[in-house]
Coordinates of C-alpha atoms in Angstrom, one line a residue:
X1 CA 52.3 -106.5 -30.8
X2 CA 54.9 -104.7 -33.0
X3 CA 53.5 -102.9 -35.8
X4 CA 54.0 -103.8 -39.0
X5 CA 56.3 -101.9 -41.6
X6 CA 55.2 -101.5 -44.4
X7 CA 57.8 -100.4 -47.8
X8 CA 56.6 -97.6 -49.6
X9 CA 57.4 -97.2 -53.1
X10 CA 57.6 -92.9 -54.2
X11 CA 58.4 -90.8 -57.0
X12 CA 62.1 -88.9 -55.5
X13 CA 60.5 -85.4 -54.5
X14 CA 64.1 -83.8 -55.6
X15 CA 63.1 -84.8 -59.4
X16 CA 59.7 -83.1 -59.3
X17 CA 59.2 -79.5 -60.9
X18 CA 58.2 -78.6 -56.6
X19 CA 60.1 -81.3 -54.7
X20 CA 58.4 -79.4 -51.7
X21 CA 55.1 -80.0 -53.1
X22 CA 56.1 -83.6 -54.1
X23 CA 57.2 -84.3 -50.9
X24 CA 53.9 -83.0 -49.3
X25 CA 51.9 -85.6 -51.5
X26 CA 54.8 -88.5 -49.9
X27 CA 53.5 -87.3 -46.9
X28 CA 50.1 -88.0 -47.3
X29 CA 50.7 -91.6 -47.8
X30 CA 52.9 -92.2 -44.9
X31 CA 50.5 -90.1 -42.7
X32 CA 47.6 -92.8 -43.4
X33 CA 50.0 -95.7 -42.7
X34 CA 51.0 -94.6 -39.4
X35 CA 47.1 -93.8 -38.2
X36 CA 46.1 -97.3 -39.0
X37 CA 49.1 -98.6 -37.0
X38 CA 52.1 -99.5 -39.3
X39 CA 55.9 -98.2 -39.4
X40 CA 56.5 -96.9 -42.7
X41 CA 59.6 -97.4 -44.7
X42 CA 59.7 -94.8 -47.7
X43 CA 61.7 -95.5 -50.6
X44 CA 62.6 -94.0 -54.3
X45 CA 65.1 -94.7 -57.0
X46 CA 67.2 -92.1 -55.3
X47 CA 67.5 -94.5 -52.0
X48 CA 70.7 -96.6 -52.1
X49 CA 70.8 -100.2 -53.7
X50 CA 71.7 -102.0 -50.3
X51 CA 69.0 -100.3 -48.4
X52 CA 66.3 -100.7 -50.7
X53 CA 67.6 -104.6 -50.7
X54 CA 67.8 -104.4 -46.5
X55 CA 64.2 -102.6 -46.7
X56 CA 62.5 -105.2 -49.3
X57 CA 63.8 -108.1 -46.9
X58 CA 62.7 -106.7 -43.9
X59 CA 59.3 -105.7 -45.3
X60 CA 55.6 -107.2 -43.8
X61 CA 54.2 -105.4 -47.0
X62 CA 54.0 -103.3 -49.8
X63 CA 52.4 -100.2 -50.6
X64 CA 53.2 -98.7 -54.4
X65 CA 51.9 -95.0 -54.6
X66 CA 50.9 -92.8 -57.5
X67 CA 53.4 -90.5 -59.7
X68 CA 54.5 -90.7 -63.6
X69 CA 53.4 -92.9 -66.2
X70 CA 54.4 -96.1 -66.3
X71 CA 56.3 -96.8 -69.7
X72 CA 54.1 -98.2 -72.5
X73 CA 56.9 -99.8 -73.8
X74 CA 55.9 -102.3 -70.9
X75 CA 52.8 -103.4 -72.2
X76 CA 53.4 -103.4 -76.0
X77 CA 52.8 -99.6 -77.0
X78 CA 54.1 -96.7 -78.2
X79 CA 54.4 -93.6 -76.2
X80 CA 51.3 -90.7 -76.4
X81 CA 52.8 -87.8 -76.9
X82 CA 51.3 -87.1 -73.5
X83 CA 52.7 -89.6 -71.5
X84 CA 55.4 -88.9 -69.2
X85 CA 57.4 -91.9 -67.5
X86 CA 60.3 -92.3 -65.3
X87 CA 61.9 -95.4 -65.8
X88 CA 63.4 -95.7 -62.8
X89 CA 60.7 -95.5 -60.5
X90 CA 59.2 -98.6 -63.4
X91 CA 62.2 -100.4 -62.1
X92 CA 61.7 -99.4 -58.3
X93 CA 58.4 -100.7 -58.0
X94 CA 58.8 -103.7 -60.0
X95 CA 61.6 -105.4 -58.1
X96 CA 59.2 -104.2 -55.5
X97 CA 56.6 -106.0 -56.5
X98 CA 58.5 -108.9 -57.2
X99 CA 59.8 -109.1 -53.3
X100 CA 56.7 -108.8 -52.2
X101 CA 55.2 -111.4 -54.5
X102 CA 57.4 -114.1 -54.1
X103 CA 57.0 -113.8 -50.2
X104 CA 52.7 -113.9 -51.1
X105 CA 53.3 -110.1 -48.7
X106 CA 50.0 -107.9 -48.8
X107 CA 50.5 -105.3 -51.6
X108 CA 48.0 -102.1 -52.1
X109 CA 48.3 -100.1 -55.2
X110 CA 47.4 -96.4 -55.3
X111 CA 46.7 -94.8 -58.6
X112 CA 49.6 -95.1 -61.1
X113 CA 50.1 -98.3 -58.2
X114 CA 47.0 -100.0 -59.5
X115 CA 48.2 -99.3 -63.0
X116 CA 51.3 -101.1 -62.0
X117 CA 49.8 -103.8 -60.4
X118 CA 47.7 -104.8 -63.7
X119 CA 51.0 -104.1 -66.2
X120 CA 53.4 -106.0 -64.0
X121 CA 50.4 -109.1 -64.1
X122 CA 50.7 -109.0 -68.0
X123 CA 48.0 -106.2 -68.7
X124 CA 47.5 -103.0 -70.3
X125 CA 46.6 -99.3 -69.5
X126 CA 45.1 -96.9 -71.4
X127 CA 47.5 -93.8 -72.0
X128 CA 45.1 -90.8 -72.3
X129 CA 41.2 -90.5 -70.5
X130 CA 40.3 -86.7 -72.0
X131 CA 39.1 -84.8 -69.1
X132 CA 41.4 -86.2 -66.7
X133 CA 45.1 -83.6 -67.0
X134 CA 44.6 -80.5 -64.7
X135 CA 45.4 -81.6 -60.8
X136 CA 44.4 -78.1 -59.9
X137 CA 41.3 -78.8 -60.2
X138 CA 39.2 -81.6 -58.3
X139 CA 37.2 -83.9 -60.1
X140 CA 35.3 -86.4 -58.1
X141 CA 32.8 -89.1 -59.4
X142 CA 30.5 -91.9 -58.5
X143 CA 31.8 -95.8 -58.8
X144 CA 30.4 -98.8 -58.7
X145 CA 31.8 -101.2 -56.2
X146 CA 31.4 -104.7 -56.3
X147 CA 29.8 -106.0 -53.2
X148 CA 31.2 -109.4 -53.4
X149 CA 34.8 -108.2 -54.1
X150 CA 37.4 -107.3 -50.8
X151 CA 36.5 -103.6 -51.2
X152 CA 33.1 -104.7 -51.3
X153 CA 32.9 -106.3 -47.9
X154 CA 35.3 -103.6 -46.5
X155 CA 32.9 -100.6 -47.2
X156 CA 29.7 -102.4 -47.2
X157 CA 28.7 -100.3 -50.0
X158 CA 28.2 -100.5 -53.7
X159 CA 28.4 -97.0 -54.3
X160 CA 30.8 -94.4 -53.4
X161 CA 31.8 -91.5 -54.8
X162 CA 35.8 -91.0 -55.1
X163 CA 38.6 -88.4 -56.0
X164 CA 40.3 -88.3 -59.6
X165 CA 43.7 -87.5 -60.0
X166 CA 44.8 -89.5 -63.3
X167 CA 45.0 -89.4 -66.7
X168 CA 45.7 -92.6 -67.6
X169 CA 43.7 -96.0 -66.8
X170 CA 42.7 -99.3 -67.1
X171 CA 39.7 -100.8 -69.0
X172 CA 38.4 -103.9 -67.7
X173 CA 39.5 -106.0 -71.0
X174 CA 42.6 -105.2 -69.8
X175 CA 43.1 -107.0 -66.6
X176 CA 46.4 -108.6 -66.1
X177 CA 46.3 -112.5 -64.8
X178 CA 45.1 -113.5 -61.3
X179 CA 43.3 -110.3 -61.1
X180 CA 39.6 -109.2 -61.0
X181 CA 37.4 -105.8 -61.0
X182 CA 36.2 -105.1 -57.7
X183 CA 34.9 -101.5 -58.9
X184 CA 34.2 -99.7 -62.1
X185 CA 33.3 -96.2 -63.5
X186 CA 31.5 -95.0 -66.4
X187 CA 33.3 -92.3 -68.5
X188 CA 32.3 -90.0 -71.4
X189 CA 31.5 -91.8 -74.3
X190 CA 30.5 -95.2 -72.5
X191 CA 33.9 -95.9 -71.5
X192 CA 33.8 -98.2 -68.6
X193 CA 37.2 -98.0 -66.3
X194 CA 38.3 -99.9 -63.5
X195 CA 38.3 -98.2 -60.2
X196 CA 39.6 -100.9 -58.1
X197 CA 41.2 -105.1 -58.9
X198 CA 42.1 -107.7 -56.4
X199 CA 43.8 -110.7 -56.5
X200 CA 41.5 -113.1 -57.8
X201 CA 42.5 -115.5 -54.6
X202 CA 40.4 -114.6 -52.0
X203 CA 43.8 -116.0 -49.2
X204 CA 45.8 -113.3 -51.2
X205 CA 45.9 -109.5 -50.2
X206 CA 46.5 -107.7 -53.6
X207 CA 44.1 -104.6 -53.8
X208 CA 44.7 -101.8 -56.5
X209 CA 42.4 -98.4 -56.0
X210 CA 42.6 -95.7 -58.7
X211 CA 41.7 -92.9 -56.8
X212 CA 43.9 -91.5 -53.7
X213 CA 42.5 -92.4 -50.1
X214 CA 44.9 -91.0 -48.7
X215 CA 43.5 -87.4 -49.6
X216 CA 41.2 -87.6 -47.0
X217 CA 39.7 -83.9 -47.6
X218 CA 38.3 -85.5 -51.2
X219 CA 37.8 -89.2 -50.1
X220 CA 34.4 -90.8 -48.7
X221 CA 35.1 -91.7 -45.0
X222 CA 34.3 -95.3 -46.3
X223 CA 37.9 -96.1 -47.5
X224 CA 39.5 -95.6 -44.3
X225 CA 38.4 -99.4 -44.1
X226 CA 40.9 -99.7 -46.8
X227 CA 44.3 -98.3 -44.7
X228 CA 43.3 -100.4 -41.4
X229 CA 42.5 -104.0 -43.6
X230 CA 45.8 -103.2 -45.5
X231 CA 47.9 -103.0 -42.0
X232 CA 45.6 -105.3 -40.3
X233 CA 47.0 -107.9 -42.9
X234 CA 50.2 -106.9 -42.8
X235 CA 50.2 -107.7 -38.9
X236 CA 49.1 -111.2 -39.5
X237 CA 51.4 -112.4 -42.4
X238 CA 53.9 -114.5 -41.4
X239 CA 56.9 -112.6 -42.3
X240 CA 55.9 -110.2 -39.4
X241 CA 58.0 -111.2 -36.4

């Protein structure tokens, strides 16, 4: 059977402050694509209009990754003064989304991709979790994983303990429509925050995770369940000739 291909929404390396370090955290995505099985089809705002069009048309599903903030102009707010956007890669992954919606196409949201997934739905993020700014650093910390939610059933676990690479979240009075917490972390100052949603239709594939399975080095082996589901369901959609 041919293998799926699967878009991949990215931040353009050549607009980072190290595109070569940008690019090296692309990678990592399309890396954990290709080991569960799928053909990958990278793209940024920097791709041209007709083959982002050709590449959303052609796509079995969709995987939005992490970068920037996502404007909080989107869901009603004003900008922190440490929130940094791009707006273009806000458009990218929204007309994305939209393709990949209206064809009911498996979508998994990394990070800022969860984020996205909850704003486009009609929800809000919250701007600034203290604690959470210097990447050099690794944080990891324990979550809470629903054991009757998709990520649930995919680890067969109700605990894990995951990577942190964010500074801005989603609480779980939040949640966009359609969607539902599959797993939740408690924060300084009893702030609960949602580590993974799903679609709340069990026939639909939507999964958003906040932390980044695709750093292996930093991520419990559990989630590799994650990348092979993801691709699995990709394979089995009908838009997959």
């Amino acid at each position: 059977m041919a293998r799926p291909r699967i878009v991949v929404t990215m931040s353009d390396p050549a607009r980072a402050a190290d595109p070569a370090k940008a690019a090296a955290k692309n990678a990592r995505y399309l890396v954990a694509l290709d080991a569960a099985g799928a053909d990958t089809v990278p793209i940024t705002a920097a791709t041209a209009a007709d083959e982002r069009r050709d590449s959303l048309a052609s796509m079995d599903g969709l995987l939005i990754s992490g970068g920037a903030d996502l404007d909080p102009a989107r869901f009603g707010e004003d900008r922190d003064a440490r929130t940094r956007v791009d707006s273009e890669r806000d458009a990218l992954d929204e007309a994305a989304w939209q393709a990949a919606d209206r064809a009911g196409l498996p979508v998994l949201g990394i990070c800022r991709g969860l984020q996205a997934l909850n704003v486009f739905a009609g929800g809000q993020v919250v701007q600034h979790v203290e604690g959470h700014v210097d990447e050099a650093e690794v944080v990891t910390h324990p979550i809470h994983v629903a054991a009757d939610s998709r990520l649930g059933r995919l680890t067969a676990s109700t605990a894990l303990t995951v990577n942190s690479y964010h500074h801005q979240a989603v609480r779980p009075d939040q949640l966009g429509a359609g969607l539902r917490v599959s797993a939740t972390a408690a924060h300084e100052g009893g702030l609960e925050l949602v580590e993974a949603l799903e679609s709340t239709d069990p026939d639909r594939w939507v999964v958003g995770i906040q932390c980044h399975p695709e750093r292996t080095e930093t991520s419990p082996p559990e989630l590799h369940a994650l990348w092979t589901d993801f691709v699995a369901a990709c394979a089995r959609h009908p838009a997959h000739r």
